Tab-separated table of C-alpha atoms and ligand atoms in Angstrom:
chain	number	residue	atom	x	y	z
A	1	MET	CA	-32.963	36.923	-30.688
A	2	SER	CA	-34.153	34.311	-33.126
A	3	VAL	CA	-37.727	33.512	-34.046
A	4	HIS	CA	-39.579	30.356	-34.975
A	5	VAL	CA	-41.361	30.644	-38.311
A	6	ALA	CA	-44.405	28.695	-39.459
A	7	ALA	CA	-46.605	29.060	-42.541
A	8	ASP	CA	-50.053	27.720	-43.285
A	9	ARG	CA	-50.363	26.594	-46.907
A	10	ASP	CA	-54.127	26.311	-46.565
A	11	LEU	CA	-54.356	30.054	-46.051
A	12	CYS	CA	-51.653	31.098	-48.531
A	13	VAL	CA	-52.855	32.824	-51.711
A	14	GLY	CA	-49.464	32.794	-53.385
A	15	ALA	CA	-48.929	36.532	-53.613
A	16	GLY	CA	-45.222	36.044	-52.898
A	17	ASN	CA	-44.686	38.999	-50.571
A	18	CYS	CA	-42.878	36.766	-48.099
A	19	VAL	CA	-40.408	35.631	-50.774
A	20	LEU	CA	-39.715	39.224	-51.767
A	21	THR	CA	-39.206	40.304	-48.171
A	22	ALA	CA	-37.146	37.426	-46.804
A	23	PRO	CA	-35.946	35.180	-49.652
A	24	ASP	CA	-33.611	33.317	-47.314
A	25	VAL	CA	-36.546	32.245	-45.138
A	26	PHE	CA	-39.459	31.781	-47.576
A	27	ASP	CA	-39.873	30.224	-50.981
A	28	GLN	CA	-42.802	29.215	-53.166
A	29	ASP	CA	-43.238	25.525	-53.920
A	30	GLU	CA	-44.220	24.088	-57.291
A	31	GLU	CA	-47.829	25.139	-56.697
A	32	GLY	CA	-46.787	28.701	-55.954
A	33	LEU	CA	-47.677	28.363	-52.259
A	34	VAL	CA	-45.432	29.299	-49.363
A	35	ALA	CA	-42.633	26.981	-48.270
A	36	VAL	CA	-40.520	27.815	-45.222
A	37	LEU	CA	-36.832	27.308	-46.029
A	38	ASP	CA	-35.559	28.084	-42.574
A	39	THR	CA	-37.887	27.608	-39.608
A	40	ASP	CA	-35.429	29.103	-37.116
A	41	PRO	CA	-33.568	31.803	-38.983
A	42	ALA	CA	-30.691	33.212	-36.975
A	43	ALA	CA	-30.511	36.772	-38.195
A	44	ALA	CA	-33.636	37.668	-40.112
A	45	ALA	CA	-36.034	38.611	-37.286
A	46	ASP	CA	-36.869	42.065	-38.659
A	47	ARG	CA	-37.524	40.842	-42.137
A	48	VAL	CA	-39.580	37.920	-40.855
A	49	ALA	CA	-41.681	40.359	-38.833
A	50	GLN	CA	-42.137	42.419	-41.987
A	51	ALA	CA	-43.146	39.323	-43.979
A	52	VAL	CA	-45.750	38.486	-41.334
A	53	ASP	CA	-47.083	42.009	-41.636
A	54	LEU	CA	-47.076	42.024	-45.446
A	55	CYS	CA	-48.651	38.595	-45.925
A	56	PRO	CA	-52.122	39.496	-47.197
A	57	ALA	CA	-53.644	36.225	-46.058
A	58	GLY	CA	-52.285	35.986	-42.514
A	59	ALA	CA	-50.574	32.723	-43.475
A	60	ILE	CA	-47.273	33.304	-41.649
A	61	THR	CA	-46.582	33.295	-37.938
A	62	ALA	CA	-43.381	34.066	-36.092
A	63	THR	CA	-43.089	33.177	-32.431
A	64	GLY	CA	-40.428	34.046	-29.904
A	65	GLY	CA	-37.869	36.774	-30.437
A	66	LYS	CA	-38.523	40.333	-29.423
A	67	THR	CA	-41.949	40.812	-27.948
A	68	PRO	CA	-43.719	43.358	-30.104
B	1	MET	CA	-78.246	62.366	-42.688
B	2	LEU	CA	-80.187	61.779	-45.901
B	3	THR	CA	-78.318	59.901	-48.613
B	4	GLU	CA	-78.818	62.863	-50.986
B	5	ASP	CA	-76.766	65.086	-48.700
B	6	LEU	CA	-73.727	62.844	-48.642
B	7	PRO	CA	-70.684	63.620	-50.802
B	8	LEU	CA	-70.709	61.779	-54.123
B	9	PHE	CA	-68.156	59.008	-54.593
B	10	PRO	CA	-65.951	58.130	-56.489
B	11	PHE	CA	-63.868	61.227	-56.045
B	12	ARG	CA	-61.886	62.630	-58.934
B	13	SER	CA	-58.374	63.985	-59.258
B	14	PRO	CA	-58.071	67.688	-59.903
B	15	GLY	CA	-58.054	68.042	-63.708
B	16	ASP	CA	-54.596	69.596	-63.646
B	17	ASN	CA	-52.990	67.185	-61.179
B	18	PRO	CA	-53.317	63.470	-61.850
B	19	PHE	CA	-51.112	62.627	-58.845
B	20	THR	CA	-53.574	63.884	-56.250
B	21	PRO	CA	-56.251	61.228	-55.782
B	22	VAL	CA	-58.839	63.460	-54.102
B	23	THR	CA	-59.510	67.175	-54.433
B	24	GLY	CA	-59.311	69.382	-51.348
B	25	THR	CA	-63.070	69.912	-51.432
B	26	ASP	CA	-63.807	66.183	-51.354
B	27	LEU	CA	-61.222	65.660	-48.651
B	28	ARG	CA	-62.978	68.196	-46.447
B	29	HIS	CA	-66.153	66.108	-46.673
B	30	LEU	CA	-64.413	63.226	-44.948
B	31	ASP	CA	-64.747	64.046	-41.283
B	32	GLY	CA	-63.231	60.849	-39.910
B	33	PRO	CA	-61.525	57.594	-40.867
B	34	VAL	CA	-64.875	55.948	-41.673
B	35	THR	CA	-67.457	58.158	-43.370
B	36	ARG	CA	-70.572	57.686	-45.446
B	37	VAL	CA	-70.564	58.632	-49.128
B	38	ARG	CA	-73.187	58.472	-51.835
B	39	LEU	CA	-72.774	56.192	-54.876
B	40	PRO	CA	-73.774	56.943	-58.483
B	41	THR	CA	-76.146	53.957	-58.342
B	42	GLY	CA	-78.225	55.670	-55.673
B	43	GLY	CA	-76.979	53.775	-52.639
B	44	TRP	CA	-74.292	54.677	-50.167
B	45	THR	CA	-71.163	53.072	-48.696
B	46	TRP	CA	-68.861	53.447	-45.698
B	47	LEU	CA	-65.581	54.829	-46.999
B	48	VAL	CA	-62.567	53.551	-45.077
B	49	THR	CA	-59.413	55.604	-45.553
B	50	ARG	CA	-56.804	54.739	-42.915
B	51	HIS	CA	-54.002	52.307	-43.720
B	52	ALA	CA	-54.534	50.116	-40.645
B	53	ASP	CA	-58.314	50.005	-41.121
B	54	VAL	CA	-58.035	49.140	-44.815
B	55	LYS	CA	-55.648	46.278	-44.010
B	56	GLN	CA	-57.910	44.951	-41.296
B	57	LEU	CA	-60.982	45.170	-43.492
B	58	LEU	CA	-59.451	43.532	-46.547
B	59	ARG	CA	-57.917	40.711	-44.523
B	60	SER	CA	-61.087	39.937	-42.576
B	61	ASP	CA	-63.491	37.210	-43.665
B	62	ALA	CA	-66.264	39.311	-42.174
B	63	PHE	CA	-66.436	41.086	-45.529
B	64	SER	CA	-67.666	39.603	-48.781
B	65	ALA	CA	-66.398	40.483	-52.259
B	66	ASP	CA	-69.407	38.925	-53.982
B	67	MET	CA	-70.999	41.736	-55.937
B	68	SER	CA	-74.217	39.825	-56.558
B	69	SER	CA	-75.344	40.389	-52.945
B	70	PRO	CA	-78.027	43.016	-52.511
B	71	ASN	CA	-76.596	46.279	-51.124
B	72	PHE	CA	-73.126	45.618	-52.559
B	73	PRO	CA	-71.530	49.046	-53.215
B	74	LEU	CA	-71.639	49.135	-57.013
B	75	LEU	CA	-70.470	52.124	-59.026
B	76	ARG	CA	-72.741	51.218	-61.907
B	77	PRO	CA	-75.616	48.770	-62.302
B	78	ALA	CA	-74.369	45.180	-62.449
B	79	PRO	CA	-74.412	44.080	-66.086
B	80	ASN	CA	-73.780	40.402	-65.701
B	81	GLY	CA	-76.001	37.414	-65.352
B	82	PRO	CA	-74.641	34.277	-63.689
B	83	ARG	CA	-72.966	33.102	-66.883
B	84	ASN	CA	-71.021	36.311	-67.202
B	85	ARG	CA	-69.768	36.014	-63.643
B	86	SER	CA	-68.523	32.472	-64.002
B	87	GLY	CA	-64.780	32.233	-63.357
B	88	GLY	CA	-64.450	35.848	-62.212
B	89	PHE	CA	-62.833	34.898	-58.927
B	90	ILE	CA	-62.092	38.437	-57.744
B	91	ARG	CA	-65.808	38.671	-56.994
B	92	MET	CA	-66.044	35.372	-55.099
B	93	ASP	CA	-65.501	34.419	-51.486
B	94	GLY	CA	-64.032	31.554	-49.525
B	95	ASP	CA	-63.329	28.166	-51.063
B	96	GLU	CA	-64.890	29.013	-54.399
B	97	HIS	CA	-62.413	31.878	-54.806
B	98	LEU	CA	-59.458	29.906	-53.510
B	99	ARG	CA	-60.094	26.940	-55.803
B	100	LEU	CA	-59.805	29.098	-58.926
B	101	ARG	CA	-57.034	31.344	-57.665
B	102	ARG	CA	-54.886	28.369	-56.682
B	103	MET	CA	-54.913	27.200	-60.303
B	104	LEU	CA	-52.930	30.324	-61.144
B	105	THR	CA	-50.552	30.760	-58.215
B	106	ALA	CA	-47.750	28.753	-59.828
B	107	GLU	CA	-48.088	30.704	-63.080
B	108	PHE	CA	-47.439	34.058	-61.411
B	109	MET	CA	-44.985	33.068	-58.708
B	110	ILE	CA	-41.787	35.048	-58.441
B	111	LYS	CA	-39.571	32.272	-59.832
B	112	ASN	CA	-41.674	31.984	-62.956
B	113	ILE	CA	-41.717	35.716	-63.508
B	114	ARG	CA	-37.905	35.789	-63.237
B	115	ARG	CA	-37.822	33.106	-65.886
B	116	ILE	CA	-39.863	35.200	-68.300
B	117	GLU	CA	-37.916	38.422	-67.750
B	118	PRO	CA	-36.218	38.058	-71.158
B	119	LEU	CA	-39.675	38.058	-72.710
B	120	ILE	CA	-40.533	41.276	-70.864
B	121	THR	CA	-37.237	42.817	-71.962
B	122	ASP	CA	-38.041	41.919	-75.583
B	123	ALA	CA	-41.520	43.423	-75.327
B	124	VAL	CA	-40.020	46.603	-73.862
B	125	GLY	CA	-37.318	46.705	-76.572
B	126	SER	CA	-39.721	46.341	-79.471
B	127	SER	CA	-42.092	48.904	-77.956
B	128	LEU	CA	-39.210	51.363	-77.570
B	129	ASP	CA	-38.375	50.836	-81.246
B	130	ALA	CA	-41.994	51.501	-82.140
B	131	LEU	CA	-41.981	54.670	-80.038
B	132	ALA	CA	-38.767	55.860	-81.727
B	133	ALA	CA	-40.294	55.211	-85.134
B	134	ALA	CA	-43.488	57.089	-84.298
B	135	GLY	CA	-41.889	60.411	-83.354
B	136	PRO	CA	-40.709	62.772	-82.109
B	137	PRO	CA	-43.194	63.808	-80.906
B	138	ALA	CA	-45.231	60.694	-80.153
B	139	ASP	CA	-47.884	59.529	-77.727
B	140	LEU	CA	-46.120	57.431	-75.101
B	141	VAL	CA	-49.356	55.808	-73.974
B	142	GLU	CA	-50.204	54.495	-77.426
B	143	HIS	CA	-46.700	53.524	-78.484
B	144	PHE	CA	-45.145	52.305	-75.263
B	145	ALA	CA	-47.208	52.170	-72.065
B	146	LEU	CA	-50.023	50.101	-73.559
B	147	PRO	CA	-48.052	47.811	-75.916
B	148	VAL	CA	-45.618	46.571	-73.229
B	149	PRO	CA	-48.103	44.861	-70.881
B	150	SER	CA	-50.324	43.957	-73.803
B	151	LEU	CA	-47.519	42.075	-75.566
B	152	VAL	CA	-46.546	40.332	-72.348
B	153	ILE	CA	-50.011	39.220	-71.223
B	154	CYS	CA	-50.978	38.111	-74.735
B	155	HIS	CA	-47.838	36.022	-74.905
B	156	LEU	CA	-48.358	34.493	-71.461
B	157	LEU	CA	-51.993	33.653	-72.054
B	158	GLY	CA	-51.484	32.575	-75.639
B	159	VAL	CA	-53.753	35.235	-77.123
B	160	PRO	CA	-52.668	36.554	-80.561
B	161	TYR	CA	-51.273	40.089	-80.110
B	162	ALA	CA	-52.556	40.937	-83.589
B	163	ASP	CA	-56.004	41.221	-81.980
B	164	HIS	CA	-54.844	43.749	-79.364
B	165	ALA	CA	-56.975	46.651	-80.623
B	166	PHE	CA	-60.040	44.455	-80.179
B	167	PHE	CA	-59.224	43.667	-76.512
B	168	GLN	CA	-58.001	47.105	-75.626
B	169	GLN	CA	-61.187	48.793	-76.788
B	170	ARG	CA	-63.378	46.305	-74.996
B	171	SER	CA	-61.416	46.147	-71.776
B	172	ALA	CA	-61.557	49.948	-71.577
B	173	ILE	CA	-65.373	49.699	-71.756
B	174	LEU	CA	-65.433	47.003	-69.070
B	175	LEU	CA	-63.591	49.266	-66.659
B	176	ASP	CA	-65.426	52.478	-67.522
B	177	GLN	CA	-67.951	53.261	-64.808
B	178	SER	CA	-69.807	55.574	-67.164
B	179	ALA	CA	-70.108	53.017	-69.971
B	180	ASP	CA	-73.533	52.524	-71.484
B	181	PRO	CA	-75.016	49.244	-70.103
B	182	LEU	CA	-75.754	47.904	-73.571
B	183	LYS	CA	-72.234	48.619	-74.799
B	184	LEU	CA	-70.925	46.969	-71.681
B	185	ARG	CA	-73.006	43.862	-72.242
B	186	ASP	CA	-71.832	43.672	-75.862
B	187	ALA	CA	-68.193	44.116	-74.887
B	188	ILE	CA	-68.382	41.297	-72.348
B	189	GLY	CA	-70.199	39.074	-74.832
B	190	GLU	CA	-67.642	39.709	-77.574
B	191	LEU	CA	-64.673	39.073	-75.319
B	192	ARG	CA	-66.186	35.888	-73.898
B	193	GLY	CA	-67.021	34.697	-77.400
B	194	TYR	CA	-63.487	35.375	-78.575
B	195	LEU	CA	-61.973	33.523	-75.620
B	196	ALA	CA	-64.412	30.611	-76.059
B	197	ASP	CA	-63.125	30.176	-79.621
B	198	LEU	CA	-59.529	30.358	-78.452
B	199	ILE	CA	-60.149	27.739	-75.769
B	200	GLU	CA	-61.829	25.468	-78.284
B	201	ALA	CA	-58.788	25.826	-80.539
B	202	ARG	CA	-56.520	24.834	-77.627
B	203	ARG	CA	-58.670	21.824	-76.960
B	204	GLN	CA	-58.127	20.665	-80.517
B	205	GLN	CA	-54.483	21.603	-80.577
B	206	PRO	CA	-52.756	21.710	-77.176
B	207	ALA	CA	-50.297	24.554	-76.581
B	208	GLU	CA	-47.706	25.517	-73.975
B	209	ASP	CA	-49.238	28.792	-72.859
B	210	LEU	CA	-51.345	29.579	-69.797
B	211	ILE	CA	-54.721	28.977	-71.442
B	212	GLY	CA	-53.341	25.890	-73.176
B	213	ARG	CA	-52.050	24.492	-69.878
B	214	LEU	CA	-55.340	25.108	-68.105
B	215	VAL	CA	-57.190	23.368	-70.929
B	216	THR	CA	-54.925	20.330	-70.785
B	217	GLU	CA	-54.412	20.124	-67.022
B	218	ARG	CA	-57.686	21.390	-65.558
B	219	VAL	CA	-60.504	21.405	-68.100
B	220	ALA	CA	-59.652	17.966	-69.475
B	221	THR	CA	-59.550	16.564	-65.924
B	222	GLY	CA	-62.924	18.082	-65.058
B	223	GLU	CA	-61.531	20.412	-62.359
B	224	LEU	CA	-62.524	23.487	-64.321
B	225	ASP	CA	-65.351	23.976	-66.745
B	226	ALA	CA	-64.961	25.911	-69.970
B	227	GLU	CA	-67.162	28.816	-68.804
B	228	GLU	CA	-64.962	29.228	-65.733
B	229	LEU	CA	-61.837	29.214	-67.852
B	230	ILE	CA	-63.355	31.902	-70.076
B	231	GLY	CA	-64.035	34.053	-67.007
B	232	MET	CA	-60.551	33.527	-65.583
B	233	SER	CA	-58.866	34.309	-68.898
B	234	LEU	CA	-60.990	37.430	-69.267
B	235	LEU	CA	-59.937	38.638	-65.849
B	236	LEU	CA	-56.244	38.150	-66.611
B	237	LEU	CA	-56.527	39.728	-70.027
B	238	ILE	CA	-58.207	42.867	-68.692
B	239	ALA	CA	-56.025	43.190	-65.632
B	240	GLY	CA	-52.971	42.595	-67.797
B	241	HIS	CA	-53.898	45.343	-70.214
B	242	GLU	CA	-55.107	48.179	-68.088
B	243	THR	CA	-53.176	48.262	-64.861
B	244	THR	CA	-49.514	48.225	-65.802
B	245	ALA	CA	-50.155	50.411	-68.840
B	246	ASN	CA	-51.572	53.175	-66.685
B	247	MET	CA	-48.774	52.798	-64.158
B	248	ILE	CA	-46.148	53.192	-66.919
B	249	GLY	CA	-47.846	56.311	-68.318
B	250	LEU	CA	-48.320	58.071	-64.981
B	251	SER	CA	-44.880	57.038	-63.731
B	252	THR	CA	-43.264	58.504	-66.833
B	253	LEU	CA	-45.080	61.800	-66.330
B	254	LEU	CA	-43.963	61.896	-62.708
B	255	LEU	CA	-40.332	61.221	-63.635
B	256	LEU	CA	-40.430	63.893	-66.343
B	257	GLN	CA	-41.573	66.373	-63.727
B	258	HIS	CA	-38.826	65.254	-61.327
B	259	PRO	CA	-35.703	65.200	-63.501
B	260	GLU	CA	-33.545	64.490	-60.440
B	261	HIS	CA	-35.325	61.184	-59.838
B	262	LEU	CA	-35.261	60.373	-63.537
B	263	ALA	CA	-31.497	60.913	-63.640
B	264	ALA	CA	-31.024	58.845	-60.488
B	265	LEU	CA	-32.941	55.938	-61.999
B	266	ARG	CA	-30.965	56.164	-65.232
B	267	ASP	CA	-27.635	56.159	-63.400
B	268	ASP	CA	-28.367	53.558	-60.755
B	269	GLU	CA	-30.504	50.597	-61.656
B	270	ASP	CA	-30.389	49.419	-58.032
B	271	LEU	CA	-32.785	52.234	-57.218
B	272	ALA	CA	-35.429	50.771	-59.490
B	273	ASP	CA	-37.066	48.292	-57.098
B	274	GLY	CA	-37.545	50.885	-54.353
B	275	MET	CA	-38.727	53.488	-56.833
B	276	VAL	CA	-41.303	51.102	-58.288
B	277	GLU	CA	-42.749	50.478	-54.800
B	278	GLU	CA	-42.969	54.207	-54.167
B	279	LEU	CA	-44.600	54.782	-57.562
B	280	LEU	CA	-47.150	52.086	-56.752
B	281	ARG	CA	-47.876	53.722	-53.396
B	282	TYR	CA	-47.980	57.274	-54.645
B	283	LEU	CA	-49.995	56.701	-57.807
B	284	THR	CA	-52.373	53.952	-56.550
B	285	ILE	CA	-54.280	53.698	-59.797
B	286	VAL	CA	-57.286	51.752	-58.490
B	287	ARG	CA	-58.678	55.076	-57.354
B	288	THR	CA	-62.249	53.898	-56.878
B	289	GLY	CA	-61.092	51.623	-54.052
B	290	LEU	CA	-62.214	48.079	-53.285
B	291	PRO	CA	-65.891	47.355	-52.543
B	292	ARG	CA	-67.018	44.872	-49.882
B	293	LEU	CA	-70.138	43.951	-47.932
B	294	ALA	CA	-70.179	43.179	-44.194
B	295	ARG	CA	-71.469	39.709	-43.351
B	296	ARG	CA	-71.680	40.426	-39.635
B	297	ASP	CA	-71.266	43.392	-37.319
B	298	VAL	CA	-67.609	44.434	-37.238
B	299	ASP	CA	-65.642	47.225	-35.666
B	300	VAL	CA	-63.585	49.175	-38.211
B	301	GLY	CA	-61.572	52.153	-37.015
B	302	GLY	CA	-63.662	52.516	-33.859
B	303	HIS	CA	-66.859	52.427	-35.848
B	304	THR	CA	-69.380	49.572	-35.979
B	305	VAL	CA	-70.216	48.432	-39.471
B	306	ARG	CA	-73.465	46.461	-39.325
B	307	ALA	CA	-74.113	43.155	-41.065
B	308	GLY	CA	-75.359	43.812	-44.611
B	309	GLU	CA	-73.802	47.264	-44.872
B	310	PRO	CA	-71.559	48.238	-47.793
B	311	VAL	CA	-67.947	49.290	-47.284
B	312	THR	CA	-65.331	50.657	-49.677
B	313	ALA	CA	-61.604	50.506	-48.896
B	314	LEU	CA	-60.048	53.624	-50.384
B	315	LEU	CA	-56.548	52.391	-51.222
B	316	SER	CA	-55.367	55.748	-52.557
B	317	LEU	CA	-55.857	57.612	-49.281
B	318	ALA	CA	-54.649	54.672	-47.168
B	319	ASN	CA	-51.442	54.848	-49.187
B	320	ARG	CA	-51.021	58.497	-48.189
B	321	ASP	CA	-51.608	57.817	-44.486
B	322	ASP	CA	-49.013	59.864	-42.595
B	323	ASP	CA	-49.004	57.368	-39.730
B	324	VAL	CA	-47.348	54.825	-42.007
B	325	PHE	CA	-45.740	56.970	-44.704
B	326	ALA	CA	-44.361	60.177	-43.217
B	327	GLY	CA	-45.153	63.074	-45.551
B	328	GLY	CA	-47.423	60.741	-47.500
B	329	ASP	CA	-48.357	63.360	-50.094
B	330	ASP	CA	-44.721	63.654	-51.152
B	331	PHE	CA	-43.107	61.352	-53.671
B	332	ASP	CA	-39.896	60.002	-52.178
B	333	PRO	CA	-38.222	57.139	-54.057
B	334	TYR	CA	-35.836	56.591	-51.156
B	335	ARG	CA	-38.488	55.758	-48.590
B	336	GLN	CA	-39.435	52.180	-47.682
B	337	ALA	CA	-42.843	51.932	-49.322
B	338	GLN	CA	-43.311	48.141	-49.324
B	339	GLN	CA	-46.276	48.429	-46.999
B	340	HIS	CA	-48.355	50.149	-49.659
B	341	LEU	CA	-51.759	48.731	-50.545
B	342	ALA	CA	-51.740	49.434	-54.278
B	343	PHE	CA	-52.204	45.717	-55.017
B	344	GLY	CA	-54.975	45.478	-52.427
B	345	PHE	CA	-54.676	43.249	-49.383
B	346	GLY	CA	-56.217	40.032	-48.103
B	347	VAL	CA	-56.971	36.918	-50.111
B	348	HIS	CA	-57.760	38.942	-53.225
B	349	GLN	CA	-54.434	40.764	-53.308
B	350	CYS	CA	-53.277	41.043	-56.934
B	351	ILE	CA	-51.974	37.695	-58.150
B	352	GLY	CA	-50.063	39.391	-60.966
B	353	GLN	CA	-47.973	41.626	-58.717
B	354	PRO	CA	-44.609	39.948	-59.422
B	355	LEU	CA	-45.315	40.428	-63.132
B	356	ALA	CA	-46.402	44.041	-62.682
B	357	ARG	CA	-43.268	44.860	-60.668
B	358	ALA	CA	-40.978	43.300	-63.265
B	359	GLU	CA	-42.726	45.077	-66.154
B	360	LEU	CA	-42.567	48.447	-64.424
B	361	ARG	CA	-38.933	48.114	-63.456
B	362	ILE	CA	-37.752	46.967	-66.883
B	363	ALA	CA	-39.957	49.421	-68.806
B	364	LEU	CA	-38.951	52.507	-66.808
B	365	VAL	CA	-35.231	51.750	-66.655
B	366	ARG	CA	-35.009	51.014	-70.389
B	367	LEU	CA	-37.113	54.029	-71.310
B	368	VAL	CA	-34.954	56.550	-69.467
B	369	ARG	CA	-31.778	54.965	-70.856
B	370	ARG	CA	-32.956	54.777	-74.444
B	371	PHE	CA	-34.252	58.376	-74.490
B	372	PRO	CA	-31.933	60.463	-72.295
B	373	GLY	CA	-33.530	63.643	-73.670
B	374	LEU	CA	-37.116	62.544	-73.066
B	375	ALA	CA	-39.378	65.542	-72.438
B	376	LEU	CA	-43.043	66.325	-72.214
B	377	ALA	CA	-44.574	67.675	-75.442
B	378	ALA	CA	-47.800	69.014	-73.925
B	379	ASP	CA	-49.007	71.210	-71.100
B	380	PRO	CA	-48.844	68.926	-68.040
B	381	ALA	CA	-51.920	70.611	-66.545
B	382	LYS	CA	-54.025	69.642	-69.541
B	383	LEU	CA	-53.278	65.977	-70.067
B	384	PRO	CA	-56.466	63.975	-70.640
B	385	GLN	CA	-57.225	61.734	-67.662
B	386	ARG	CA	-59.109	58.468	-67.749
B	387	ASP	CA	-61.111	59.576	-64.772
B	388	THR	CA	-64.246	57.487	-65.216
B	389	SER	CA	-62.255	54.256	-65.315
B	390	ILE	CA	-61.857	51.948	-62.342
B	391	VAL	CA	-58.161	51.990	-63.228
B	392	PHE	CA	-57.018	55.606	-63.296
B	393	GLY	CA	-54.479	56.846	-65.808
B	394	LEU	CA	-53.650	59.176	-68.659
B	395	ALA	CA	-55.436	58.786	-71.970
B	396	GLU	CA	-52.441	60.340	-73.747
B	397	LEU	CA	-48.911	61.392	-72.909
B	398	PRO	CA	-47.268	63.306	-75.757
B	399	VAL	CA	-43.469	63.206	-75.468
B	400	THR	CA	-40.490	64.304	-77.477
B	401	TRP	CA	-36.740	63.558	-77.286
C	501	SF4	S1	-47.022	36.421	-48.477
C	501	SF4	FE1	-48.536	35.068	-47.510
C	501	SF4	S2	-50.015	34.646	-49.136
C	501	SF4	FE2	-48.176	35.459	-50.129
C	501	SF4	S3	-46.950	33.661	-50.685
C	501	SF4	FE3	-46.238	34.330	-48.688
C	501	SF4	S4	-47.465	33.160	-47.238
C	501	SF4	FE4	-48.500	32.981	-49.184
């Protein structure tokens, strides 16, 4: 099941874990802060969940999909 | 319990096993996930050792990283007056921290690190040549592990590498918990003075390096003052010298003692990323953990930490937590270790981690390819450890080939 992804640039500290974990969903903009490439990724639910978990600043949320 | 009766922290590795972060005796003193330990400065701190608790604590704004607060869990008396703290954003909280850190996020983002990979490869190549010329046998720490990150960070910042002996000696003092306070003060003063001169030179003659860019884009616009830039540059210079160097040295020793993993890395470069994560987890070189101070009452691991109490997140034991890493005391390059906390967690998580990962991957792969017969040239149980440093590592690693 797909998830809806949102990221809060005000919280982001630019560590880039999200980009490493799910490069098809997250990128870093010219300031090095998170940019969501795909807000409703079809197939990346596990990796999105991992990115949420690995984000040190709690800047990413994923809603919908499998209930944890 | 009286403070005098508590176990003394920081713990040390057994002298003959640099991979074990805590001796069995010290481990037995820890009778739960959150325990009190005594500090060399006379105070005490709550030691937090479980992976989940460490994550929660480091991500929570209930804890302050500002070491100037009374009761902050210091390992040695604080040497610095306000001027010496200026720009050192790893010891700041909230907006003040974020403002300075944000000025660097673009510099260290993954895309930019990919762009400078050729530079890292060159630094690794020239250091391998220097190692080859120095032996066999030769000290891998002196001729390879230290020069690689030193060359890279000097280049990125725009600091002349010719002065590397000067920084290396002084950054070692800055990280040594047992350093004499006067020597420490001098080392900080000399480094700040050196960087002040460099910044002044950039002001007169702009340059396309990190310090040069900050001078042109932030100092000139009034967003950053020169003292802050000195502090930021100092932080990057020290972190750039000491962390990756110790990871390269310890990682090499580990691979030499596990020839099967060394051979696997040499034959299959695709293994490198996973192996680097596992090395980061297993070696966790910030062995003294991360100090914080509670701003309000918080529950950590079923235990109430009261406002004003000191807390230390012990990354090395959290990274061995069996609940997250099955068989955590075993090195397994095939496990998924991405959840490790070797770079810390929360808003202070290492900003240089994409750079550190790239340096480790390129350095280790090239080393094992260039020297297929690499072998230890000393008794592994007697290698000198840098065990009073905040960043753990080997002082020497004699190798032959
Ligand atoms: S992992 Fe979190 S803090 Fe790091 S870049 Fe992504 S959103 Fe920002």
